[in-house]
Structures are given as structure tokens and as C-alpha cells.
């Protein structure tokens, strides 16, 4: 007998833009409807990114209608598909980069098919929730914006964070020489483990002095939170020229997972009731060590 989908779900709901206090767990939220080309995702894990906090605070150039459910990144199972969805079927393991009102800090999320991607069994749902913004941002920054090429030299400031580690893994897989910086011993170790050719502590005075005058960089990526490269990704429209960019990034991530050079690092896992803490930590914690995620279903 076919299981009947519940009409209500547990979710974090934001009814006004503001501080952490506007994020509230509600237990009787209507499961979002899906359109013709949308997927209903049964969310297992939600990713946490700085852009989530900018949107919640109303400090972003494109804001969802209120009330809304936060959470851009997520991973889980396909629960239901719209009539014109061709790439997925119920039961598929997927991850998403959800650009919409019904985000992933909920038991269910409605996502345009263009922003849904297959999640191979080699990665956990926690790792899947850490793929979207970090890896797509790194790909976009390295190749679609900077035009990085095999054999070039790359400096990644703040390489121990989610986007930084993604950039290290991607760059090394594409033949770049990578120098990464971090601010803690744990962070430096992670950057080295991700494949960086050398690591520097950016909290040490004159940390770049160890580089000789001839060691110039072809590309420099800056990962500071206040100029985070991920903030422009959700602004990409889901039609026209950018559709091919999303497809290109999704294909590249799929290739990386299968080849083994994409491996998201999970720093800390929160429960849904701890989502406020996750939003605080993604901005204010010191010494980034990978991705923060929220386990939606416990």
C-alpha cells in the first residue's frame, strides 16, 4: 500500500527578518506544494552557510516572502516529483542548493529540479548537505570567474572553512599548485590533508614573508566572512545562460565524488532545535574547520 504523505511537518519558520530570536521551531507547518518542474525533498540534513544568516537578518539583496523556512543547502530523499520532472523519481538520494521560500531547515522542502543533484551512496547525507554552496561557490570562483588553469599557482586565504577546503580539493584535482592559509593548528592540518602543497598561519605576523619574491600567484581567493564568495550564488537565476552553469557545476561535483577528490569535512552537527546556535557559530566562531550542518530528522 502506498504511504500517504503527511500534510504537516516540523520546521524552522522565520516570520520577520531579524536576529537569532526570529528562528522558531514550529511543529504544524504545512508541507510545501510542488510545481510542475519541482521536487519535494524529504530532508535528512540541512547545510549552514553565512548567506543563510544574511537572508534571515534581512541584509541580503534578494529576500524571500515572509514567512519563510531558512536553509539553502540540504540532502535527503526525493519524496515526490512534479509532472514534468524527468531527472528524478521518488526514493532517489539527492542533495540540493535550494533557492526559494521553502528551505531545508524543515522535514520537507520544495526545490526546482534545476537545483537538485544526485547524491551517490559513497557520501553521507551530512556530507551531501555540505556540497551545494561550498563546492559550487568554489567551482564558480575558480573557473567561471577566475579562469584558473592547470599548472597555475593559487593562494587561498582562510582555506580551512567550508568553501576554502572545497577550493583546495578542486584546485588540486585540476592540477593547480595550492597554498592555503588558516588560523589554528587544527585548521592548518585540515588544509594540508585536503591536498594543499603548503600551508601558512595567517595569524602570524609576516606570514607571507616565507614566500620568495618570485613566488607570484596567478589566482587569489579570499574567504573572509564579510566578503564571502558564496553570497552571489543564490542570486543566479534559474533560467537562461545560468542554467548551463548550474548543470556544469553539478556535473563537475558528480565527477569529483565518483573520482574521490570531493570529500566534504563536517566540523559540527546540530539538531533542529539548535539551528539558532548553528547560525551564530557560522559567523562568530573562530578557527573554521569545515562545514556546519543540522540533522533535521533525529
Coordinates of C-alpha atoms in Angstrom, one line a residue:
X1 CA 0.0 0.0 0.0
X2 CA 1.3 3.4 -0.9
X3 CA 2.3 5.5 2.1
X4 CA 0.3 8.7 2.5
X5 CA 2.3 11.9 2.8
X6 CA 1.6 13.9 5.9
X7 CA 0.1 17.3 5.4
X8 CA 2.1 18.9 8.3
X9 CA 5.8 18.9 9.2
X10 CA 8.3 20.3 11.7
X11 CA 10.3 23.3 10.5
X12 CA 12.2 26.4 11.5
X13 CA 10.0 29.3 10.5
X14 CA 11.0 33.0 10.2
X15 CA 8.0 35.3 10.3
X16 CA 10.1 38.6 10.4
X17 CA 13.6 39.4 9.5
X18 CA 16.0 39.9 12.4
X19 CA 18.3 38.3 14.9
X20 CA 18.6 34.7 16.0
X21 CA 15.4 35.1 18.0
X22 CA 13.2 35.1 14.9
X23 CA 14.1 31.5 14.2
X24 CA 11.5 29.3 15.8
X25 CA 10.7 25.6 15.6
X26 CA 7.1 25.0 14.6
X27 CA 5.5 21.6 14.7
X28 CA 2.4 22.0 12.5
X29 CA 3.8 23.7 9.3
X30 CA 2.1 22.8 6.0
X31 CA 4.2 20.6 3.8
X32 CA 5.1 22.9 0.8
X33 CA 3.4 22.3 -2.5
X34 CA 5.4 21.5 -5.6
X35 CA 5.1 22.9 -9.1
X36 CA 5.3 21.3 -12.5
X37 CA 9.2 21.2 -12.5
X38 CA 9.8 20.8 -8.8
X39 CA 10.9 18.1 -6.4
X40 CA 9.6 17.6 -2.9
X41 CA 12.7 16.7 -0.8
X42 CA 12.4 14.6 2.4
X43 CA 15.2 16.5 4.2
X44 CA 17.6 14.5 6.3
X45 CA 20.3 17.1 6.8
X46 CA 20.4 20.9 6.2
X47 CA 23.7 22.7 5.5
X48 CA 24.6 26.0 7.2
X49 CA 26.3 28.8 5.3
X50 CA 26.9 32.5 6.0
X51 CA 24.4 33.5 3.3
X52 CA 21.7 31.9 5.4
X53 CA 22.3 34.4 8.2
X54 CA 22.3 37.4 5.8
X55 CA 18.9 36.4 4.4
X56 CA 17.5 35.8 7.9
X57 CA 18.7 39.2 9.0
X58 CA 17.1 40.9 6.1
X59 CA 20.6 42.0 4.9
X60 CA 20.6 40.5 1.5
X61 CA 19.8 41.8 -1.9
X62 CA 17.1 39.3 -2.7
X63 CA 14.8 38.2 0.2
X64 CA 12.0 35.6 0.3
X65 CA 8.4 36.4 1.1
X66 CA 7.5 36.1 4.7
X67 CA 7.0 33.7 6.4
X68 CA 9.8 31.5 5.1
X69 CA 11.9 28.5 6.0
X70 CA 15.7 29.1 6.1
X71 CA 18.3 26.8 4.6
X72 CA 19.8 26.8 1.1
X73 CA 21.7 23.5 1.2
X74 CA 20.3 20.1 2.1
X75 CA 20.3 16.4 1.4
X76 CA 17.8 13.6 1.6
X77 CA 15.4 11.5 -0.4
X78 CA 13.1 12.5 -3.2
X79 CA 9.6 12.2 -1.8
X80 CA 7.5 13.4 -4.8
X81 CA 8.1 14.9 -8.2
X82 CA 6.1 17.3 -10.4
X83 CA 4.5 16.1 -13.6
X84 CA 7.4 17.5 -15.8
X85 CA 10.3 16.3 -13.7
X86 CA 12.4 13.9 -15.7
X87 CA 15.7 13.5 -13.9
X88 CA 14.5 12.2 -10.5
X89 CA 12.0 9.7 -9.1
X90 CA 10.7 9.1 -5.5
X91 CA 13.3 7.4 -3.4
X92 CA 16.4 8.9 -5.1
X93 CA 19.2 10.1 -2.8
X94 CA 19.9 13.7 -3.7
X95 CA 21.4 17.0 -2.5
X96 CA 20.1 20.4 -3.3
X97 CA 21.1 24.1 -3.4
X98 CA 17.6 25.4 -2.8
X99 CA 16.9 29.0 -4.0
X100 CA 13.4 29.6 -2.6
X101 CA 11.0 30.3 0.2
X102 CA 10.7 26.7 1.5
X103 CA 14.2 26.0 2.6
X104 CA 15.9 22.9 4.1
X105 CA 15.5 23.6 7.9
X106 CA 12.4 21.5 7.7
X107 CA 11.3 17.9 7.2
X108 CA 10.3 18.6 3.6
X109 CA 11.4 21.2 1.1
X110 CA 10.2 22.1 -2.4
X111 CA 13.0 22.6 -4.8
X112 CA 13.2 23.5 -8.5
X113 CA 14.6 20.4 -10.5
X114 CA 17.5 22.6 -11.7
X115 CA 18.8 22.8 -8.2
X116 CA 18.6 19.1 -7.3
X117 CA 21.5 16.8 -7.9
X118 CA 22.2 13.0 -7.4
X119 CA 24.0 12.0 -4.2
X120 CA 26.0 8.8 -4.6
X121 CA 26.0 6.3 -1.7
X122 CA 29.7 7.0 -1.1
X123 CA 28.8 10.2 0.7
X124 CA 26.6 10.5 3.8
X125 CA 23.6 12.9 4.0
X126 CA 25.7 15.1 6.3
X127 CA 28.4 15.4 3.5
X128 CA 25.7 15.8 0.9
X129 CA 24.3 18.8 2.8
X130 CA 27.8 20.4 2.7
X131 CA 28.1 20.2 -1.1
X132 CA 25.9 22.9 -2.6
X133 CA 27.1 26.4 -1.6
X134 CA 30.7 25.5 -0.7
X135 CA 31.6 23.4 -3.7
X136 CA 29.5 25.3 -6.3
X137 CA 30.9 28.6 -4.9
X138 CA 34.5 27.2 -5.2
X139 CA 33.9 26.0 -8.8
X140 CA 32.3 29.2 -9.8
X141 CA 35.1 31.3 -8.3
X142 CA 38.0 29.2 -9.7
X143 CA 36.8 28.5 -13.2
X144 CA 33.8 30.7 -14.2
X145 CA 35.2 33.9 -12.6
X146 CA 39.0 33.5 -12.3
X147 CA 39.6 31.2 -15.2
X148 CA 42.1 29.1 -13.3
X149 CA 44.2 26.7 -15.3
X150 CA 46.3 23.6 -14.9
X151 CA 49.8 24.5 -13.7
X152 CA 48.9 27.9 -12.2
X153 CA 49.6 29.0 -8.6
X154 CA 46.7 29.6 -6.3
X155 CA 46.6 31.3 -2.8
X156 CA 43.5 30.6 -0.7
X157 CA 43.1 32.8 2.3
X158 CA 41.0 31.2 5.1
X159 CA 41.3 27.8 3.5
X160 CA 40.1 25.8 6.5
X161 CA 36.5 26.9 6.1
X162 CA 33.8 25.1 4.0
X163 CA 34.4 27.0 0.8
X164 CA 38.2 27.1 1.3
X165 CA 38.5 23.3 1.8
X166 CA 36.3 22.8 -1.3
X167 CA 38.6 25.1 -3.3
X168 CA 41.7 23.2 -2.2
X169 CA 40.3 19.8 -3.2
X170 CA 39.0 21.1 -6.6
X171 CA 42.2 23.0 -7.4
X172 CA 44.5 20.1 -6.7
X173 CA 42.3 17.8 -8.7
X174 CA 42.7 20.2 -11.7
X175 CA 46.5 20.5 -11.5
X176 CA 47.0 23.8 -9.7
X177 CA 49.7 24.5 -7.1
X178 CA 47.9 25.4 -3.9
X179 CA 49.0 27.5 -0.9
X180 CA 46.4 27.7 1.8
X181 CA 46.2 29.7 5.0
X182 CA 44.4 29.1 8.3
X183 CA 44.5 30.5 11.8
X184 CA 44.7 27.4 14.0
X185 CA 46.8 24.3 14.1
X186 CA 43.7 22.2 13.5
X187 CA 42.8 24.3 10.6
X188 CA 46.3 24.1 9.1
X189 CA 46.2 20.3 9.4
X190 CA 42.9 20.1 7.6
X191 CA 44.1 22.3 4.8
X192 CA 47.2 20.1 4.4
X193 CA 45.0 16.9 4.5
X194 CA 42.8 18.4 1.8
X195 CA 45.8 18.5 -0.5
X196 CA 47.4 21.9 -0.3
X197 CA 51.1 22.0 -1.3
X198 CA 51.9 24.3 1.6
X199 CA 50.0 26.0 4.4
X200 CA 50.6 29.2 6.3
X201 CA 49.2 30.6 9.6
X202 CA 47.6 33.9 8.7
X203 CA 47.6 34.9 12.4
X204 CA 51.4 35.1 12.5
X205 CA 52.9 38.5 11.7
X206 CA 54.6 38.5 8.3
X207 CA 53.3 35.0 7.4
X208 CA 53.8 35.7 3.7
X209 CA 57.4 36.5 4.2
X210 CA 58.3 32.9 3.8
X211 CA 57.4 33.2 0.1
X212 CA 60.2 34.4 -2.1
X213 CA 59.9 37.4 -4.4
X214 CA 59.5 35.1 -7.4
X215 CA 56.6 33.2 -5.9
X216 CA 53.8 35.1 -7.5
X217 CA 50.2 33.8 -7.6
X218 CA 48.0 33.5 -10.7
X219 CA 44.8 33.4 -8.6
X220 CA 44.0 34.5 -5.1
X221 CA 40.7 33.5 -3.3
X222 CA 39.6 35.4 -0.2
X223 CA 37.3 33.6 2.2
X224 CA 36.7 36.2 4.9
X225 CA 33.1 36.1 6.1
X226 CA 32.4 39.7 5.3
X227 CA 33.4 39.2 1.6
X228 CA 32.3 35.6 1.4
X229 CA 32.3 34.3 -2.1
X230 CA 29.1 32.4 -1.5
X231 CA 26.8 35.4 -1.3
X232 CA 26.3 35.8 -5.0
X233 CA 25.5 32.2 -5.8
X234 CA 21.8 32.3 -4.7
X235 CA 21.4 35.4 -6.9
X236 CA 21.9 33.3 -10.0
X237 CA 18.6 33.0 -11.8
X238 CA 17.3 29.5 -12.7
X239 CA 16.8 30.3 -16.4
X240 CA 18.7 31.4 -19.5
X241 CA 22.5 31.3 -19.6
X242 CA 22.9 30.4 -15.9
X243 CA 21.1 27.1 -16.3
X244 CA 24.1 25.7 -18.1
X245 CA 26.3 27.0 -15.3
X246 CA 24.3 25.1 -12.7
X247 CA 24.4 21.9 -14.8
X248 CA 28.1 22.3 -15.4
X249 CA 28.8 22.7 -11.7
X250 CA 26.5 19.8 -10.8
X251 CA 28.3 17.6 -13.4
X252 CA 31.7 18.6 -12.0
X253 CA 30.7 17.8 -8.4
X254 CA 29.3 14.4 -9.5
X255 CA 32.6 13.6 -11.3
X256 CA 34.6 14.7 -8.2
X257 CA 32.5 12.5 -5.9
X258 CA 32.9 9.4 -8.1
X259 CA 36.7 10.1 -8.6
X260 CA 37.1 10.5 -4.8
X261 CA 38.6 14.0 -4.8
X262 CA 35.4 15.6 -3.3
X263 CA 35.1 14.8 0.3
X264 CA 33.3 17.4 2.5
X265 CA 34.6 17.8 6.0
X266 CA 32.0 18.1 8.8
X267 CA 33.0 20.1 11.7
X268 CA 29.9 20.1 13.9
X269 CA 26.4 18.6 13.7
X270 CA 23.4 20.4 15.3
X271 CA 19.8 19.3 16.0
X272 CA 16.9 21.3 14.5
X273 CA 16.3 22.9 17.9
X274 CA 19.9 24.1 17.8
X275 CA 19.6 25.9 14.5
X276 CA 20.0 29.3 16.2
X277 CA 23.3 28.1 17.6
X278 CA 24.4 27.0 14.2
X279 CA 23.6 30.4 12.6
X280 CA 25.6 32.1 15.4
X281 CA 28.6 29.8 15.0
X282 CA 28.9 30.0 11.2
X283 CA 29.6 33.8 11.7
X284 CA 31.2 34.2 15.1
X285 CA 33.2 31.0 15.8
X286 CA 36.9 31.3 15.4
X287 CA 39.1 28.9 13.6
X288 CA 36.9 27.4 10.9
X289 CA 37.3 23.6 10.5
X290 CA 34.9 22.6 7.7
X291 CA 31.1 22.5 7.4
X292 CA 28.3 23.0 9.9
X293 CA 25.2 21.0 9.4
X294 CA 21.8 20.5 11.1
X295 CA 20.4 17.0 11.4
X296 CA 16.8 17.6 10.6
X297 CA 15.5 14.1 11.3
X298 CA 16.8 12.6 14.6

